[in-house]
């Protein structure tokens, strides 16, 4: 695994965890928080891949 790949995956995990945490704080259920976090992490992988070159 290259450093670039590790950086992209770690950053997307941080984005997903932050999104999930903020969703929980917004009084949504845990299932909604997990779905929001996974969606944000998946979307950020594509964005970070294009951004970090």
JSON list of N, CA and C in Angstrom, two decimals:
[
{"chain": "A", "resi": 1, "resn": "UNK", "atom": "N", "xyz": [0.85, -1.17, 0.00]},
{"chain": "A", "resi": 1, "resn": "UNK", "atom": "CA", "xyz": [0.00, 0.00, 0.00]},
{"chain": "A", "resi": 1, "resn": "UNK", "atom": "C", "xyz": [0.90, 1.24, 0.00]},
{"chain": "A", "resi": 2, "resn": "UNK", "atom": "N", "xyz": [0.59, 2.14, -0.89]},
{"chain": "A", "resi": 2, "resn": "UNK", "atom": "CA", "xyz": [1.40, 3.35, -0.98]},
{"chain": "A", "resi": 2, "resn": "UNK", "atom": "C", "xyz": [0.97, 4.36, 0.09]},
{"chain": "A", "resi": 3, "resn": "UNK", "atom": "N", "xyz": [1.79, 5.35, 0.29]},
{"chain": "A", "resi": 3, "resn": "UNK", "atom": "CA", "xyz": [1.47, 6.39, 1.26]},
{"chain": "A", "resi": 3, "resn": "UNK", "atom": "C", "xyz": [0.24, 7.17, 0.80]},
{"chain": "A", "resi": 4, "resn": "UNK", "atom": "N", "xyz": [0.11, 7.38, -0.48]},
{"chain": "A", "resi": 4, "resn": "UNK", "atom": "CA", "xyz": [-1.05, 8.11, -1.03]},
{"chain": "A", "resi": 4, "resn": "UNK", "atom": "C", "xyz": [-2.35, 7.36, -0.73]},
{"chain": "A", "resi": 5, "resn": "UNK", "atom": "N", "xyz": [-2.33, 6.05, -0.93]},
{"chain": "A", "resi": 5, "resn": "UNK", "atom": "CA", "xyz": [-3.52, 5.24, -0.67]},
{"chain": "A", "resi": 5, "resn": "UNK", "atom": "C", "xyz": [-3.88, 5.27, 0.81]},
{"chain": "A", "resi": 6, "resn": "UNK", "atom": "N", "xyz": [-2.88, 5.14, 1.65]},
{"chain": "A", "resi": 6, "resn": "UNK", "atom": "CA", "xyz": [-3.13, 5.17, 3.09]},
{"chain": "A", "resi": 6, "resn": "UNK", "atom": "C", "xyz": [-3.70, 6.52, 3.52]},
{"chain": "A", "resi": 7, "resn": "UNK", "atom": "N", "xyz": [-3.18, 7.59, 2.94]},
{"chain": "A", "resi": 7, "resn": "UNK", "atom": "CA", "xyz": [-3.67, 8.93, 3.28]},
{"chain": "A", "resi": 7, "resn": "UNK", "atom": "C", "xyz": [-5.11, 9.11, 2.84]},
{"chain": "A", "resi": 8, "resn": "UNK", "atom": "N", "xyz": [-5.44, 8.63, 1.66]},
{"chain": "A", "resi": 8, "resn": "UNK", "atom": "CA", "xyz": [-6.81, 8.76, 1.16]},
{"chain": "A", "resi": 8, "resn": "UNK", "atom": "C", "xyz": [-7.77, 7.95, 2.03]},
{"chain": "A", "resi": 9, "resn": "UNK", "atom": "N", "xyz": [-7.41, 6.72, 2.36]},
{"chain": "A", "resi": 9, "resn": "UNK", "atom": "CA", "xyz": [-8.30, 5.88, 3.17]},
{"chain": "A", "resi": 9, "resn": "UNK", "atom": "C", "xyz": [-8.44, 6.40, 4.59]},
{"chain": "A", "resi": 10, "resn": "UNK", "atom": "N", "xyz": [-7.36, 6.87, 5.18]},
{"chain": "A", "resi": 10, "resn": "UNK", "atom": "CA", "xyz": [-7.43, 7.42, 6.54]},
{"chain": "A", "resi": 10, "resn": "UNK", "atom": "C", "xyz": [-8.25, 8.69, 6.57]},
{"chain": "A", "resi": 11, "resn": "UNK", "atom": "N", "xyz": [-8.08, 9.53, 5.59]},
{"chain": "A", "resi": 11, "resn": "UNK", "atom": "CA", "xyz": [-8.86, 10.77, 5.53]},
{"chain": "A", "resi": 11, "resn": "UNK", "atom": "C", "xyz": [-10.34, 10.50, 5.31]},
{"chain": "A", "resi": 12, "resn": "UNK", "atom": "N", "xyz": [-10.65, 9.54, 4.47]},
{"chain": "A", "resi": 12, "resn": "UNK", "atom": "CA", "xyz": [-12.06, 9.22, 4.24]},
{"chain": "A", "resi": 12, "resn": "UNK", "atom": "C", "xyz": [-12.69, 8.58, 5.47]},
{"chain": "A", "resi": 13, "resn": "UNK", "atom": "N", "xyz": [-11.91, 7.80, 6.22]},
{"chain": "A", "resi": 13, "resn": "UNK", "atom": "CA", "xyz": [-12.43, 7.25, 7.47]},
{"chain": "A", "resi": 13, "resn": "UNK", "atom": "C", "xyz": [-12.72, 8.37, 8.48]},
{"chain": "A", "resi": 14, "resn": "UNK", "atom": "N", "xyz": [-11.85, 9.38, 8.51]},
{"chain": "A", "resi": 14, "resn": "UNK", "atom": "CA", "xyz": [-12.08, 10.51, 9.41]},
{"chain": "A", "resi": 14, "resn": "UNK", "atom": "C", "xyz": [-13.33, 11.30, 9.00]},
{"chain": "A", "resi": 15, "resn": "UNK", "atom": "N", "xyz": [-13.51, 11.48, 7.71]},
{"chain": "A", "resi": 15, "resn": "UNK", "atom": "CA", "xyz": [-14.71, 12.18, 7.22]},
{"chain": "A", "resi": 15, "resn": "UNK", "atom": "C", "xyz": [-15.97, 11.38, 7.57]},
{"chain": "A", "resi": 16, "resn": "UNK", "atom": "N", "xyz": [-15.93, 10.07, 7.37]},
{"chain": "A", "resi": 16, "resn": "UNK", "atom": "CA", "xyz": [-17.08, 9.24, 7.70]},
{"chain": "A", "resi": 16, "resn": "UNK", "atom": "C", "xyz": [-17.39, 9.23, 9.19]},
{"chain": "A", "resi": 17, "resn": "UNK", "atom": "N", "xyz": [-16.36, 9.15, 10.02]},
{"chain": "A", "resi": 17, "resn": "UNK", "atom": "CA", "xyz": [-16.58, 9.16, 11.47]},
{"chain": "A", "resi": 17, "resn": "UNK", "atom": "C", "xyz": [-17.12, 10.50, 11.94]},
{"chain": "A", "resi": 18, "resn": "UNK", "atom": "N", "xyz": [-16.62, 11.57, 11.38]},
{"chain": "A", "resi": 18, "resn": "UNK", "atom": "CA", "xyz": [-17.12, 12.90, 11.74]},
{"chain": "A", "resi": 18, "resn": "UNK", "atom": "C", "xyz": [-18.57, 13.07, 11.32]},
{"chain": "A", "resi": 19, "resn": "UNK", "atom": "N", "xyz": [-18.89, 12.62, 10.13]},
{"chain": "A", "resi": 19, "resn": "UNK", "atom": "CA", "xyz": [-20.27, 12.71, 9.65]},
{"chain": "A", "resi": 19, "resn": "UNK", "atom": "C", "xyz": [-21.21, 11.87, 10.51]},
{"chain": "A", "resi": 20, "resn": "UNK", "atom": "N", "xyz": [-20.79, 10.67, 10.84]},
{"chain": "A", "resi": 20, "resn": "UNK", "atom": "CA", "xyz": [-21.60, 9.82, 11.70]},
{"chain": "A", "resi": 20, "resn": "UNK", "atom": "C", "xyz": [-21.79, 10.41, 13.08]},
{"chain": "A", "resi": 21, "resn": "UNK", "atom": "N", "xyz": [-20.73, 10.96, 13.64]},
{"chain": "A", "resi": 21, "resn": "UNK", "atom": "CA", "xyz": [-20.84, 11.58, 14.95]},
{"chain": "A", "resi": 21, "resn": "UNK", "atom": "C", "xyz": [-21.76, 12.79, 14.96]},
{"chain": "A", "resi": 22, "resn": "UNK", "atom": "N", "xyz": [-21.65, 13.61, 13.94]},
{"chain": "A", "resi": 22, "resn": "UNK", "atom": "CA", "xyz": [-22.54, 14.77, 13.85]},
{"chain": "A", "resi": 22, "resn": "UNK", "atom": "C", "xyz": [-23.99, 14.36, 13.62]},
{"chain": "A", "resi": 23, "resn": "UNK", "atom": "N", "xyz": [-24.19, 13.25, 12.92]},
{"chain": "A", "resi": 23, "resn": "UNK", "atom": "CA", "xyz": [-25.55, 12.75, 12.70]},
{"chain": "A", "resi": 23, "resn": "UNK", "atom": "C", "xyz": [-26.15, 12.26, 14.01]},
{"chain": "A", "resi": 24, "resn": "UNK", "atom": "N", "xyz": [-25.35, 11.63, 14.85]},
{"chain": "A", "resi": 24, "resn": "UNK", "atom": "CA", "xyz": [-25.84, 11.19, 16.16]},
{"chain": "A", "resi": 24, "resn": "UNK", "atom": "C", "xyz": [-26.19, 12.40, 17.02]},
{"chain": "A", "resi": 25, "resn": "UNK", "atom": "N", "xyz": [-25.35, 13.42, 16.98]},
{"chain": "A", "resi": 25, "resn": "UNK", "atom": "CA", "xyz": [-25.62, 14.63, 17.76]},
{"chain": "A", "resi": 25, "resn": "UNK", "atom": "C", "xyz": [-26.85, 15.37, 17.27]},
{"chain": "A", "resi": 26, "resn": "UNK", "atom": "N", "xyz": [-27.26, 15.13, 16.04]},
{"chain": "A", "resi": 26, "resn": "UNK", "atom": "CA", "xyz": [-28.47, 15.77, 15.50]},
{"chain": "A", "resi": 26, "resn": "UNK", "atom": "C", "xyz": [-29.72, 14.99, 15.85]},
{"chain": "A", "resi": 27, "resn": "UNK", "atom": "N", "xyz": [-29.62, 14.08, 16.81]},
{"chain": "A", "resi": 27, "resn": "UNK", "atom": "CA", "xyz": [-30.74, 13.28, 17.31]},
{"chain": "A", "resi": 27, "resn": "UNK", "atom": "C", "xyz": [-31.33, 12.33, 16.28]},
{"chain": "A", "resi": 28, "resn": "UNK", "atom": "N", "xyz": [-30.49, 11.85, 15.36]},
{"chain": "A", "resi": 28, "resn": "UNK", "atom": "CA", "xyz": [-30.93, 10.80, 14.44]},
{"chain": "A", "resi": 28, "resn": "UNK", "atom": "C", "xyz": [-30.59, 9.46, 15.10]},
{"chain": "A", "resi": 29, "resn": "UNK", "atom": "N", "xyz": [-31.16, 8.41, 14.62]},
{"chain": "A", "resi": 29, "resn": "UNK", "atom": "CA", "xyz": [-30.88, 7.10, 15.18]},
{"chain": "A", "resi": 29, "resn": "UNK", "atom": "C", "xyz": [-29.51, 6.60, 14.79]},
{"chain": "A", "resi": 30, "resn": "UNK", "atom": "N", "xyz": [-29.05, 5.57, 15.49]},
{"chain": "A", "resi": 30, "resn": "UNK", "atom": "CA", "xyz": [-27.72, 5.03, 15.18]},
{"chain": "A", "resi": 30, "resn": "UNK", "atom": "C", "xyz": [-27.63, 4.44, 13.77]},
{"chain": "A", "resi": 31, "resn": "UNK", "atom": "N", "xyz": [-28.71, 3.86, 13.28]},
{"chain": "A", "resi": 31, "resn": "UNK", "atom": "CA", "xyz": [-28.69, 3.30, 11.93]},
{"chain": "A", "resi": 31, "resn": "UNK", "atom": "C", "xyz": [-28.52, 4.41, 10.89]},
{"chain": "A", "resi": 32, "resn": "UNK", "atom": "N", "xyz": [-29.19, 5.52, 11.10]},
{"chain": "A", "resi": 32, "resn": "UNK", "atom": "CA", "xyz": [-29.05, 6.65, 10.18]},
{"chain": "A", "resi": 32, "resn": "UNK", "atom": "C", "xyz": [-27.64, 7.22, 10.23]},
{"chain": "A", "resi": 33, "resn": "UNK", "atom": "N", "xyz": [-27.04, 7.22, 11.43]},
{"chain": "A", "resi": 33, "resn": "UNK", "atom": "CA", "xyz": [-25.68, 7.74, 11.57]},
{"chain": "A", "resi": 33, "resn": "UNK", "atom": "C", "xyz": [-24.68, 6.85, 10.84]},
{"chain": "A", "resi": 34, "resn": "UNK", "atom": "N", "xyz": [-24.86, 5.54, 10.94]},
{"chain": "A", "resi": 34, "resn": "UNK", "atom": "CA", "xyz": [-23.96, 4.61, 10.25]},
{"chain": "A", "resi": 34, "resn": "UNK", "atom": "C", "xyz": [-24.10, 4.77, 8.74]},
{"chain": "A", "resi": 35, "resn": "UNK", "atom": "N", "xyz": [-25.32, 4.87, 8.25]},
{"chain": "A", "resi": 35, "resn": "UNK", "atom": "CA", "xyz": [-25.54, 5.04, 6.82]},
{"chain": "A", "resi": 35, "resn": "UNK", "atom": "C", "xyz": [-24.96, 6.36, 6.32]},
{"chain": "A", "resi": 36, "resn": "UNK", "atom": "N", "xyz": [-25.14, 7.41, 7.09]},
{"chain": "A", "resi": 36, "resn": "UNK", "atom": "CA", "xyz": [-24.59, 8.71, 6.68]},
{"chain": "A", "resi": 36, "resn": "UNK", "atom": "C", "xyz": [-23.07, 8.68, 6.68]},
{"chain": "A", "resi": 37, "resn": "UNK", "atom": "N", "xyz": [-22.48, 8.03, 7.68]},
{"chain": "A", "resi": 37, "resn": "UNK", "atom": "CA", "xyz": [-21.03, 7.94, 7.75]},
{"chain": "A", "resi": 37, "resn": "UNK", "atom": "C", "xyz": [-20.45, 7.12, 6.61]},
{"chain": "A", "resi": 38, "resn": "UNK", "atom": "N", "xyz": [-21.08, 6.00, 6.30]},
{"chain": "A", "resi": 38, "resn": "UNK", "atom": "CA", "xyz": [-20.60, 5.17, 5.20]},
{"chain": "A", "resi": 38, "resn": "UNK", "atom": "C", "xyz": [-20.74, 5.88, 3.86]},
{"chain": "A", "resi": 39, "resn": "UNK", "atom": "N", "xyz": [-21.83, 6.59, 3.68]},
{"chain": "A", "resi": 39, "resn": "UNK", "atom": "CA", "xyz": [-22.03, 7.34, 2.43]},
{"chain": "A", "resi": 39, "resn": "UNK", "atom": "C", "xyz": [-20.99, 8.44, 2.29]},
{"chain": "A", "resi": 40, "resn": "UNK", "atom": "N", "xyz": [-20.72, 9.14, 3.38]},
{"chain": "A", "resi": 40, "resn": "UNK", "atom": "CA", "xyz": [-19.73, 10.22, 3.32]},
{"chain": "A", "resi": 40, "resn": "UNK", "atom": "C", "xyz": [-18.33, 9.66, 3.08]},
{"chain": "A", "resi": 41, "resn": "UNK", "atom": "N", "xyz": [-18.01, 8.54, 3.71]},
{"chain": "A", "resi": 41, "resn": "UNK", "atom": "CA", "xyz": [-16.69, 7.94, 3.51]},
{"chain": "A", "resi": 41, "resn": "UNK", "atom": "C", "xyz": [-16.53, 7.47, 2.06]},
{"chain": "A", "resi": 42, "resn": "UNK", "atom": "N", "xyz": [-17.55, 6.85, 1.52]},
{"chain": "A", "resi": 42, "resn": "UNK", "atom": "CA", "xyz": [-17.48, 6.39, 0.13]},
{"chain": "A", "resi": 42, "resn": "UNK", "atom": "C", "xyz": [-17.34, 7.53, -0.86]},
{"chain": "A", "resi": 43, "resn": "UNK", "atom": "N", "xyz": [-18.08, 8.59, -0.62]},
{"chain": "A", "resi": 43, "resn": "UNK", "atom": "CA", "xyz": [-18.00, 9.73, -1.53]},
{"chain": "A", "resi": 43, "resn": "UNK", "atom": "C", "xyz": [-16.67, 10.45, -1.41]},
{"chain": "A", "resi": 44, "resn": "UNK", "atom": "N", "xyz": [-16.12, 10.49, -0.20]},
{"chain": "A", "resi": 44, "resn": "UNK", "atom": "CA", "xyz": [-14.87, 11.21, -0.02]},
{"chain": "A", "resi": 44, "resn": "UNK", "atom": "C", "xyz": [-13.68, 10.46, -0.61]},
{"chain": "A", "resi": 45, "resn": "UNK", "atom": "N", "xyz": [-13.78, 9.14, -0.75]},
{"chain": "A", "resi": 45, "resn": "UNK", "atom": "CA", "xyz": [-12.69, 8.39, -1.39]},
{"chain": "A", "resi": 45, "resn": "UNK", "atom": "C", "xyz": [-12.52, 8.86, -2.84]},
{"chain": "A", "resi": 46, "resn": "UNK", "atom": "N", "xyz": [-13.63, 9.00, -3.53]},
{"chain": "A", "resi": 46, "resn": "UNK", "atom": "CA", "xyz": [-13.56, 9.46, -4.92]},
{"chain": "A", "resi": 46, "resn": "UNK", "atom": "C", "xyz": [-13.04, 10.89, -5.01]},
{"chain": "A", "resi": 47, "resn": "UNK", "atom": "N", "xyz": [-13.54, 11.75, -4.13]},
{"chain": "A", "resi": 47, "resn": "UNK", "atom": "CA", "xyz": [-13.12, 13.15, -4.16]},
{"chain": "A", "resi": 47, "resn": "UNK", "atom": "C", "xyz": [-11.65, 13.30, -3.80]},
{"chain": "A", "resi": 48, "resn": "UNK", "atom": "N", "xyz": [-11.20, 12.58, -2.77]},
{"chain": "A", "resi": 48, "resn": "UNK", "atom": "CA", "xyz": [-9.80, 12.68, -2.37]},
{"chain": "A", "resi": 48, "resn": "UNK", "atom": "C", "xyz": [-8.88, 12.06, -3.40]},
{"chain": "A", "resi": 49, "resn": "UNK", "atom": "N", "xyz": [-9.33, 11.00, -4.08]},
{"chain": "A", "resi": 49, "resn": "UNK", "atom": "CA", "xyz": [-8.53, 10.39, -5.14]},
{"chain": "A", "resi": 49, "resn": "UNK", "atom": "C", "xyz": [-8.28, 11.39, -6.26]},
{"chain": "A", "resi": 50, "resn": "UNK", "atom": "N", "xyz": [-9.31, 12.15, -6.60]},
{"chain": "A", "resi": 50, "resn": "UNK", "atom": "CA", "xyz": [-9.14, 13.16, -7.65]},
{"chain": "A", "resi": 50, "resn": "UNK", "atom": "C", "xyz": [-8.34, 14.36, -7.18]},
{"chain": "A", "resi": 51, "resn": "UNK", "atom": "N", "xyz": [-8.46, 14.68, -5.89]},
{"chain": "A", "resi": 51, "resn": "UNK", "atom": "CA", "xyz": [-7.82, 15.86, -5.35]},
{"chain": "A", "resi": 51, "resn": "UNK", "atom": "C", "xyz": [-6.33, 15.66, -5.08]},
{"chain": "A", "resi": 52, "resn": "UNK", "atom": "N", "xyz": [-5.97, 14.50, -4.54]},
{"chain": "A", "resi": 52, "resn": "UNK", "atom": "CA", "xyz": [-4.58, 14.24, -4.15]},
{"chain": "A", "resi": 52, "resn": "UNK", "atom": "C", "xyz": [-3.91, 13.47, -5.28]},
{"chain": "A", "resi": 53, "resn": "UNK", "atom": "N", "xyz": [-3.01, 14.13, -5.98]},
{"chain": "A", "resi": 53, "resn": "UNK", "atom": "CA", "xyz": [-2.31, 13.46, -7.07]},
{"chain": "A", "resi": 53, "resn": "UNK", "atom": "C", "xyz": [-0.84, 13.67, -6.99]}
]
